[in-house]
Amino acid sequence: MSSSISLSTKIAGSVLSSCLYNASGPLCSTAEELQAIGKSHAGAILSKSATLQKRQGNEEPRYVDTRWGSINSMGLPNKGYEFYAQFAQTAQAYDKPYFMSVSGLSHEDNLHIIKELANFENIAAIELNLSCPNVPGKPQTGYDFDQSRYILELVCAQAKQPIGVKLPPYFDMPHFEMMAAVLNDFPISFVTCINSIGNGLVIDRDSESVVIKPKHGFGGIGGDFIKPTALANVRKFYTLLDKKISIIGCGGVKNGADAFEHILCGASAVQIGTQFMREGTGCFERVAGELTDLMREKGYQNIESFRGKLRDIT
Ligand code: RRO
C-alpha cells in the first residue's frame, strides 16, 4: 500500500515539504554547496552564518570528526552577507524556502545586515545566530540575557523578513526561564536549539596533543554526544515559549529515530549538522525514509500527530 505519510511542516509562514534540512555551518557556504542542498530532499536551504564582510575564519585544522561527533573552531568563514542575500534569487529554482543565517561580529553589524536584507526578495526568514562559540574575544550573546534583549530590540524593529534565533545550549533551569522571558517579549517566529556545545576539548592521546589548531584546541562539540542536551533544550523551550514560536531541533541527529525524538520533544523541524558533514546531501533522503518508516510503524501520518507529546512517567 502506498504511504500517505507526510513530513511536511510550516516554519515562519513557509511550507517545507520535509521537516528535515541542514544546520547552518557544514557544507552551506558556497553556491555549489547551497545548490546541492536545493537539489536534495532537504525541506529548506539554510546558509552558513554571514558576517558583514567575507572572512577566512580560523587557522586549520579547524574541524575534526570523531566516533561520537565533531569538534570545530571554524571562526565564521563565509562570503559576506551580500553573497548569501543574492543567493536567494538562485534558490528560487528549488521548490523550498531559503533561510539565511546572520552572525554579525557586533550589534552594529547585525543591525546593518538586517536593514540591508530588507532590500532582498525571497529570503523566507533570518536565523539570527546568538551563539557562535569560536570567534576569539567574542562571547556568545545568548549567554548574556540583557545583551540578547538589546539586540532583539534593535533587530526586530528593523527586520522585514521573519526572525528566528539560534540559541546556545543552556544547562540550568533558571537560564532556560530567563532566556524564554526575553524571547517571549519579541515577535520572533522560531528558535533553533542548539548550537554546538561551546569550548569542549578533544585530545589525541598518542600525540598528547589537541586536534584542532585555533584557541589551543577548544571548540564547539556536535554529534551524538550533544543529543541529550539538544533534546532538553528543545523540550524546555517548547514548554516555556509562546506557542506561536516554533522550535527547530538541532543536535545529534543521525537517523530517523533521532529526528523522531526531537519532534516528540516539540520540534517543528529538525536540522542535521555533523551527520550532513559526514554523509553529504544523501542524509536528508535517508533520514526522511527512516522517519517515515518509524511513523508508519507507530501509526502516525504527520508530524503534528506526535509533536511535543513526550510523556512523563506516571
Ligand atoms: O563558524 C564557526 O566557528 C561556528 C559558528 Br558561526 C557557530 O555558530 N557554531 C559553530 O559551532 N561554529
Tab-separated table of C-alpha atoms and ligand atoms in Angstrom:
chain	number	residue	atom	x	y	z
A	1	MET	CA	0.000	0.000	0.000
A	2	SER	CA	1.427	3.397	-0.890
A	3	SER	CA	2.090	5.562	2.114
A	4	SER	CA	0.236	8.780	2.761
A	5	ILE	CA	2.686	9.777	5.464
A	6	SER	CA	3.731	13.416	5.303
A	7	LEU	CA	6.823	15.025	6.821
A	8	SER	CA	5.661	18.492	5.868
A	9	THR	CA	5.775	21.390	8.296
A	10	LYS	CA	5.495	25.160	8.439
A	11	ILE	CA	8.253	27.483	9.692
A	12	ALA	CA	7.918	31.279	9.756
A	13	GLY	CA	4.880	31.068	7.471
A	14	SER	CA	6.696	28.977	4.831
A	15	VAL	CA	5.721	25.420	3.973
A	16	LEU	CA	8.511	22.824	3.970
A	17	SER	CA	7.667	19.539	2.242
A	18	SER	CA	10.116	17.809	4.619
A	19	CYS	CA	10.796	18.878	8.197
A	20	LEU	CA	14.473	17.880	7.751
A	21	TYR	CA	17.118	20.285	6.482
A	22	ASN	CA	20.685	21.390	7.070
A	23	ALA	CA	22.105	23.059	10.156
A	24	SER	CA	23.924	26.286	9.421
A	25	GLY	CA	27.650	25.544	9.259
A	26	PRO	CA	28.530	22.409	7.337
A	27	LEU	CA	28.510	22.464	3.527
A	28	CYS	CA	26.404	25.606	3.104
A	29	SER	CA	28.984	28.309	2.366
A	30	THR	CA	29.412	28.238	-1.424
A	31	ALA	CA	26.903	28.489	-4.264
A	32	GLU	CA	27.667	24.857	-5.223
A	33	GLU	CA	27.020	23.628	-1.686
A	34	LEU	CA	23.786	25.606	-1.354
A	35	GLN	CA	22.610	24.384	-4.765
A	36	ALA	CA	23.339	20.795	-3.735
A	37	ILE	CA	21.039	21.280	-0.722
A	38	GLY	CA	18.481	22.790	-3.095
A	39	LYS	CA	18.549	19.687	-5.302
A	40	SER	CA	18.427	17.278	-2.349
A	41	HIS	CA	15.489	16.040	-0.262
A	42	ALA	CA	16.153	18.741	2.367
A	43	GLY	CA	12.976	20.678	3.185
A	44	ALA	CA	14.752	24.039	3.158
A	45	ILE	CA	18.108	25.617	2.406
A	46	LEU	CA	19.900	27.385	5.263
A	47	SER	CA	23.063	29.416	4.624
A	48	LYS	CA	26.292	29.497	6.580
A	49	SER	CA	26.215	32.305	9.147
A	50	ALA	CA	27.024	35.539	7.379
A	51	THR	CA	29.060	38.489	8.626
A	52	LEU	CA	29.243	41.999	7.192
A	53	GLN	CA	32.466	41.291	5.298
A	54	LYS	CA	33.729	37.989	3.973
A	55	ARG	CA	36.039	36.096	6.329
A	56	GLN	CA	38.674	33.386	6.004
A	57	GLY	CA	37.936	32.089	9.506
A	58	ASN	CA	40.382	30.459	11.891
A	59	GLU	CA	43.539	28.502	11.097
A	60	GLU	CA	43.334	24.835	10.021
A	61	PRO	CA	42.914	22.135	11.171
A	62	ARG	CA	39.643	23.548	12.496
A	63	TYR	CA	37.127	20.687	12.114
A	64	VAL	CA	37.644	17.099	13.274
A	65	ASP	CA	35.175	14.211	13.203
A	66	THR	CA	35.397	11.564	15.902
A	67	ARG	CA	33.399	8.371	16.561
A	68	TRP	CA	30.870	10.226	18.680
A	69	GLY	CA	30.716	13.554	16.910
A	70	SER	CA	32.671	16.603	15.919
A	71	ILE	CA	34.704	19.481	17.266
A	72	ASN	CA	35.040	22.703	15.312
A	73	SER	CA	36.536	26.119	15.595
A	74	MET	CA	35.812	27.398	12.119
A	75	GLY	CA	35.681	31.045	13.195
A	76	LEU	CA	32.877	32.100	10.859
A	77	PRO	CA	34.468	31.607	7.442
A	78	ASN	CA	31.891	32.958	4.984
A	79	LYS	CA	31.480	35.020	1.832
A	80	GLY	CA	29.844	38.019	3.493
A	81	TYR	CA	26.120	38.722	3.770
A	82	GLU	CA	25.686	40.164	0.275
A	83	PHE	CA	26.617	36.860	-1.327
A	84	TYR	CA	24.065	34.932	0.752
A	85	ALA	CA	21.407	37.591	0.186
A	86	GLN	CA	21.956	37.408	-3.579
A	87	PHE	CA	21.782	33.611	-3.477
A	88	ALA	CA	18.090	33.973	-2.592
A	89	GLN	CA	17.494	34.638	-6.288
A	90	THR	CA	19.216	31.383	-7.319
A	91	ALA	CA	17.429	29.491	-4.557
A	92	GLN	CA	14.100	30.197	-6.235
A	93	ALA	CA	14.882	27.407	-8.706
A	94	TYR	CA	14.258	24.927	-5.898
A	95	ASP	CA	10.820	24.367	-4.542
A	96	LYS	CA	11.715	25.112	-0.919
A	97	PRO	CA	12.292	28.087	1.369
A	98	TYR	CA	15.704	29.717	1.620
A	99	PHE	CA	16.695	30.783	5.131
A	100	MET	CA	19.686	32.976	5.825
A	101	SER	CA	21.812	32.731	8.976
A	102	VAL	CA	23.229	36.042	10.210
A	103	SER	CA	26.025	36.341	12.759
A	104	GLY	CA	27.403	39.883	12.818
A	105	LEU	CA	30.533	40.436	14.890
A	106	SER	CA	28.830	43.295	16.756
A	107	HIS	CA	25.315	44.613	17.385
A	108	GLU	CA	26.019	47.326	14.821
A	109	ASP	CA	26.987	44.742	12.195
A	110	ASN	CA	23.875	42.676	12.881
A	111	LEU	CA	21.667	45.732	12.611
A	112	HIS	CA	23.354	46.862	9.404
A	113	ILE	CA	22.922	43.428	7.800
A	114	ILE	CA	19.281	43.117	8.873
A	115	LYS	CA	18.482	46.564	7.456
A	116	GLU	CA	20.190	45.721	4.155
A	117	LEU	CA	18.384	42.383	3.888
A	118	ALA	CA	15.114	44.318	3.782
A	119	ASN	CA	16.065	45.154	0.155
A	120	PHE	CA	16.174	41.495	-0.901
A	121	GLU	CA	13.318	39.271	-2.001
A	122	ASN	CA	12.916	35.536	-1.425
A	123	ILE	CA	14.671	35.242	1.913
A	124	ALA	CA	11.991	33.261	3.743
A	125	ALA	CA	13.403	34.012	7.202
A	126	ILE	CA	16.547	35.057	9.031
A	127	GLU	CA	18.140	32.810	11.656
A	128	LEU	CA	19.986	35.258	13.908
A	129	ASN	CA	22.931	33.400	15.391
A	130	LEU	CA	23.368	34.422	19.035
A	131	SER	CA	25.634	31.512	19.808
A	132	CYS	CA	28.865	31.257	17.806
A	133	PRO	CA	31.431	29.891	20.269
A	134	ASN	CA	34.520	30.284	18.122
A	135	VAL	CA	35.463	33.886	17.492
A	136	PRO	CA	38.355	34.686	19.837
A	137	GLY	CA	37.408	37.534	22.164
A	138	LYS	CA	33.675	37.442	21.292
A	139	PRO	CA	31.389	35.961	23.952
A	140	GLN	CA	28.265	34.043	22.955
A	141	THR	CA	25.488	36.655	23.110
A	142	GLY	CA	22.914	34.027	24.085
A	143	TYR	CA	24.584	33.614	27.464
A	144	ASP	CA	24.044	37.304	28.257
A	145	PHE	CA	20.308	37.842	28.677
A	146	ASP	CA	20.482	41.652	28.716
A	147	GLN	CA	22.552	41.740	25.542
A	148	SER	CA	20.186	39.247	23.915
A	149	ARG	CA	17.246	41.511	24.737
A	150	TYR	CA	19.095	44.549	23.436
A	151	ILE	CA	19.977	43.001	20.068
A	152	LEU	CA	16.458	41.622	19.631
A	153	GLU	CA	15.044	45.099	20.257
A	154	LEU	CA	17.269	46.536	17.535
A	155	VAL	CA	16.753	43.735	15.044
A	156	CYS	CA	13.021	43.190	15.466
A	157	ALA	CA	12.373	46.918	14.954
A	158	GLN	CA	14.091	46.809	11.536
A	159	ALA	CA	13.606	43.345	10.077
A	160	LYS	CA	11.429	42.895	7.020
A	161	GLN	CA	11.762	39.119	6.985
A	162	PRO	CA	10.609	36.847	9.837
A	163	ILE	CA	13.251	36.466	12.545
A	164	GLY	CA	14.346	33.309	14.328
A	165	VAL	CA	17.153	32.909	16.848
A	166	LYS	CA	19.856	30.232	17.037
A	167	LEU	CA	20.478	29.577	20.704
A	168	PRO	CA	23.406	28.117	22.563
A	169	PRO	CA	22.687	25.150	24.840
A	170	TYR	CA	21.543	26.011	28.357
A	171	PHE	CA	22.193	23.717	31.286
A	172	ASP	CA	20.443	25.302	34.254
A	173	MET	CA	16.695	25.683	34.794
A	174	PRO	CA	16.812	29.414	35.715
A	175	HIS	CA	18.718	30.105	32.497
A	176	PHE	CA	16.002	28.485	30.383
A	177	GLU	CA	13.444	30.648	32.140
A	178	MET	CA	15.442	33.847	31.798
A	179	MET	CA	16.006	33.338	28.076
A	180	ALA	CA	12.398	32.333	27.490
A	181	ALA	CA	11.250	35.515	29.251
A	182	VAL	CA	13.367	37.545	26.819
A	183	LEU	CA	12.205	35.674	23.716
A	184	ASN	CA	8.517	35.846	24.652
A	185	ASP	CA	8.729	39.644	24.543
A	186	PHE	CA	9.521	39.707	20.810
A	187	PRO	CA	7.666	38.859	17.594
A	188	ILE	CA	10.071	36.082	16.636
A	189	SER	CA	8.941	33.139	14.537
A	190	PHE	CA	11.236	30.375	15.726
A	191	VAL	CA	14.162	29.394	17.896
A	192	THR	CA	16.730	26.815	16.858
A	193	CYS	CA	18.046	24.670	19.720
A	194	ILE	CA	21.011	24.109	19.861
A	195	ASN	CA	24.297	25.403	18.519
A	196	SER	CA	27.363	23.307	19.306
A	197	ILE	CA	28.287	22.907	22.974
A	198	GLY	CA	30.959	25.569	23.181
A	199	ASN	CA	34.562	25.199	24.187
A	200	GLY	CA	34.940	21.464	24.528
A	201	LEU	CA	38.355	19.881	24.216
A	202	VAL	CA	39.182	16.783	22.177
A	203	ILE	CA	42.687	15.417	22.521
A	204	ASP	CA	44.788	12.796	20.809
A	205	ARG	CA	46.304	10.513	23.429
A	206	ASP	CA	49.041	9.185	21.160
A	207	SER	CA	50.461	12.540	20.180
A	208	GLU	CA	49.415	14.062	23.512
A	209	SER	CA	48.068	16.991	21.520
A	210	VAL	CA	44.883	18.860	20.871
A	211	VAL	CA	43.245	18.031	17.493
A	212	ILE	CA	42.310	21.473	16.170
A	213	LYS	CA	44.610	24.463	15.929
A	214	PRO	CA	42.592	27.547	16.970
A	215	LYS	CA	42.135	28.515	20.622
A	216	HIS	CA	44.591	25.882	21.914
A	217	GLY	CA	42.234	23.137	20.736
A	218	PHE	CA	38.999	24.397	22.319
A	219	GLY	CA	35.958	24.202	20.037
A	220	GLY	CA	32.238	23.591	19.635
A	221	ILE	CA	31.083	20.000	20.116
A	222	GLY	CA	28.452	18.450	17.827
A	223	GLY	CA	27.120	14.983	17.080
A	224	ASP	CA	25.943	12.030	19.212
A	225	PHE	CA	27.331	13.402	22.407
A	226	ILE	CA	25.115	16.509	22.395
A	227	LYS	CA	21.747	14.872	21.666
A	228	PRO	CA	20.533	14.716	25.295
A	229	THR	CA	21.403	18.395	25.756
A	230	ALA	CA	19.703	19.294	22.473
A	231	LEU	CA	16.551	17.369	23.405
A	232	ALA	CA	16.447	19.044	26.823
A	233	ASN	CA	16.691	22.477	25.210
A	234	VAL	CA	14.008	21.699	22.618
A	235	ARG	CA	11.720	20.345	25.339
A	236	LYS	CA	12.262	23.172	27.794
A	237	PHE	CA	11.745	25.948	25.244
A	238	TYR	CA	8.724	24.118	23.845
A	239	THR	CA	7.136	24.271	27.287
A	240	LEU	CA	8.229	27.846	28.099
A	241	LEU	CA	7.765	29.755	24.842
A	242	ASP	CA	4.548	31.136	23.402
A	243	LYS	CA	3.051	28.562	21.073
A	244	LYS	CA	3.383	30.955	18.123
A	245	ILE	CA	7.183	30.489	18.324
A	246	SER	CA	8.219	27.274	16.567
A	247	ILE	CA	11.111	25.208	17.875
A	248	ILE	CA	13.672	23.840	15.446
A	249	GLY	CA	15.695	20.943	16.850
A	250	CYS	CA	19.384	20.580	16.088
A	251	GLY	CA	21.884	18.295	17.765
A	252	GLY	CA	22.882	14.657	17.434
A	253	VAL	CA	20.555	13.712	14.577
A	254	LYS	CA	21.982	10.771	12.621
A	255	ASN	CA	18.861	8.782	11.817
A	256	GLY	CA	15.072	8.805	11.713
A	257	ALA	CA	14.736	7.814	15.378
A	258	ASP	CA	16.819	10.819	16.445
A	259	ALA	CA	14.606	13.137	14.385
A	260	PHE	CA	11.516	11.465	15.896
A	261	GLU	CA	12.828	12.204	19.402
A	262	HIS	CA	13.353	15.885	18.582
A	263	ILE	CA	9.788	16.161	17.239
A	264	LEU	CA	8.390	14.307	20.262
A	265	CYS	CA	10.076	16.965	22.434
A	266	GLY	CA	8.314	19.690	20.423
A	267	ALA	CA	10.429	20.433	17.350
A	268	SER	CA	8.529	21.538	14.234
A	269	ALA	CA	11.612	20.952	12.075
A	270	VAL	CA	14.926	19.213	12.568
A	271	GLN	CA	18.347	20.279	11.300
A	272	ILE	CA	21.267	17.953	10.592
A	273	GLY	CA	24.848	19.168	11.116
A	274	THR	CA	27.655	16.711	11.927
A	275	GLN	CA	25.986	13.840	10.058
A	276	PHE	CA	25.390	16.053	6.994
A	277	MET	CA	29.106	16.916	7.035
A	278	ARG	CA	29.926	13.172	7.027
A	279	GLU	CA	27.362	11.906	4.582
A	280	GLY	CA	26.552	14.820	2.320
A	281	THR	CA	23.101	15.671	0.991
A	282	GLY	CA	22.032	11.996	0.833
A	283	CYS	CA	21.373	12.172	4.581
A	284	PHE	CA	18.157	14.146	4.039
A	285	GLU	CA	16.537	11.400	1.962
A	286	ARG	CA	17.848	8.568	4.163
A	287	VAL	CA	16.732	10.153	7.454
A	288	ALA	CA	13.366	11.084	5.899
A	289	GLY	CA	12.882	7.445	4.838
A	290	GLU	CA	13.749	6.178	8.310
A	291	LEU	CA	11.475	8.716	9.998
A	292	THR	CA	8.627	7.805	7.624
A	293	ASP	CA	9.108	4.079	8.376
A	294	LEU	CA	9.064	4.735	12.114
A	295	MET	CA	5.918	6.857	11.827
A	296	ARG	CA	4.247	4.118	9.797
A	297	GLU	CA	5.102	1.529	12.474
A	298	LYS	CA	3.651	3.802	15.119
A	299	GLY	CA	0.582	4.758	13.112
A	300	TYR	CA	1.365	8.464	12.690
A	301	GLN	CA	0.506	10.122	9.372
A	302	ASN	CA	2.059	13.512	10.006
A	303	ILE	CA	4.406	15.118	12.495
A	304	GLU	CA	1.662	17.083	14.253
A	305	SER	CA	0.204	13.760	15.491
A	306	PHE	CA	3.095	13.303	17.918
A	307	ARG	CA	4.903	16.637	18.065
A	308	GLY	CA	5.508	17.744	21.658
A	309	LYS	CA	3.635	14.741	23.081
A	310	LEU	CA	6.518	13.392	25.147
A	311	ARG	CA	5.131	11.650	28.230
A	312	ASP	CA	6.198	11.767	31.841
A	313	ILE	CA	6.376	8.568	33.845
A	314	THR	CA	3.216	8.479	35.937
B	1	RRO	O1	31.951	29.260	12.274
B	1	RRO	C1	32.006	28.723	13.397
B	1	RRO	O2	33.072	28.549	14.014
B	1	RRO	C2	30.793	28.256	14.097
B	1	RRO	C3	29.649	29.008	14.224
B	1	RRO	BR1	29.422	30.653	13.387
B	1	RRO	C4	28.584	28.538	15.017
B	1	RRO	O3	27.527	29.168	15.195
B	1	RRO	N1	28.730	27.341	15.630
B	1	RRO	C5	29.852	26.601	15.492
B	1	RRO	O4	29.937	25.504	16.077
B	1	RRO	N2	30.868	27.068	14.722
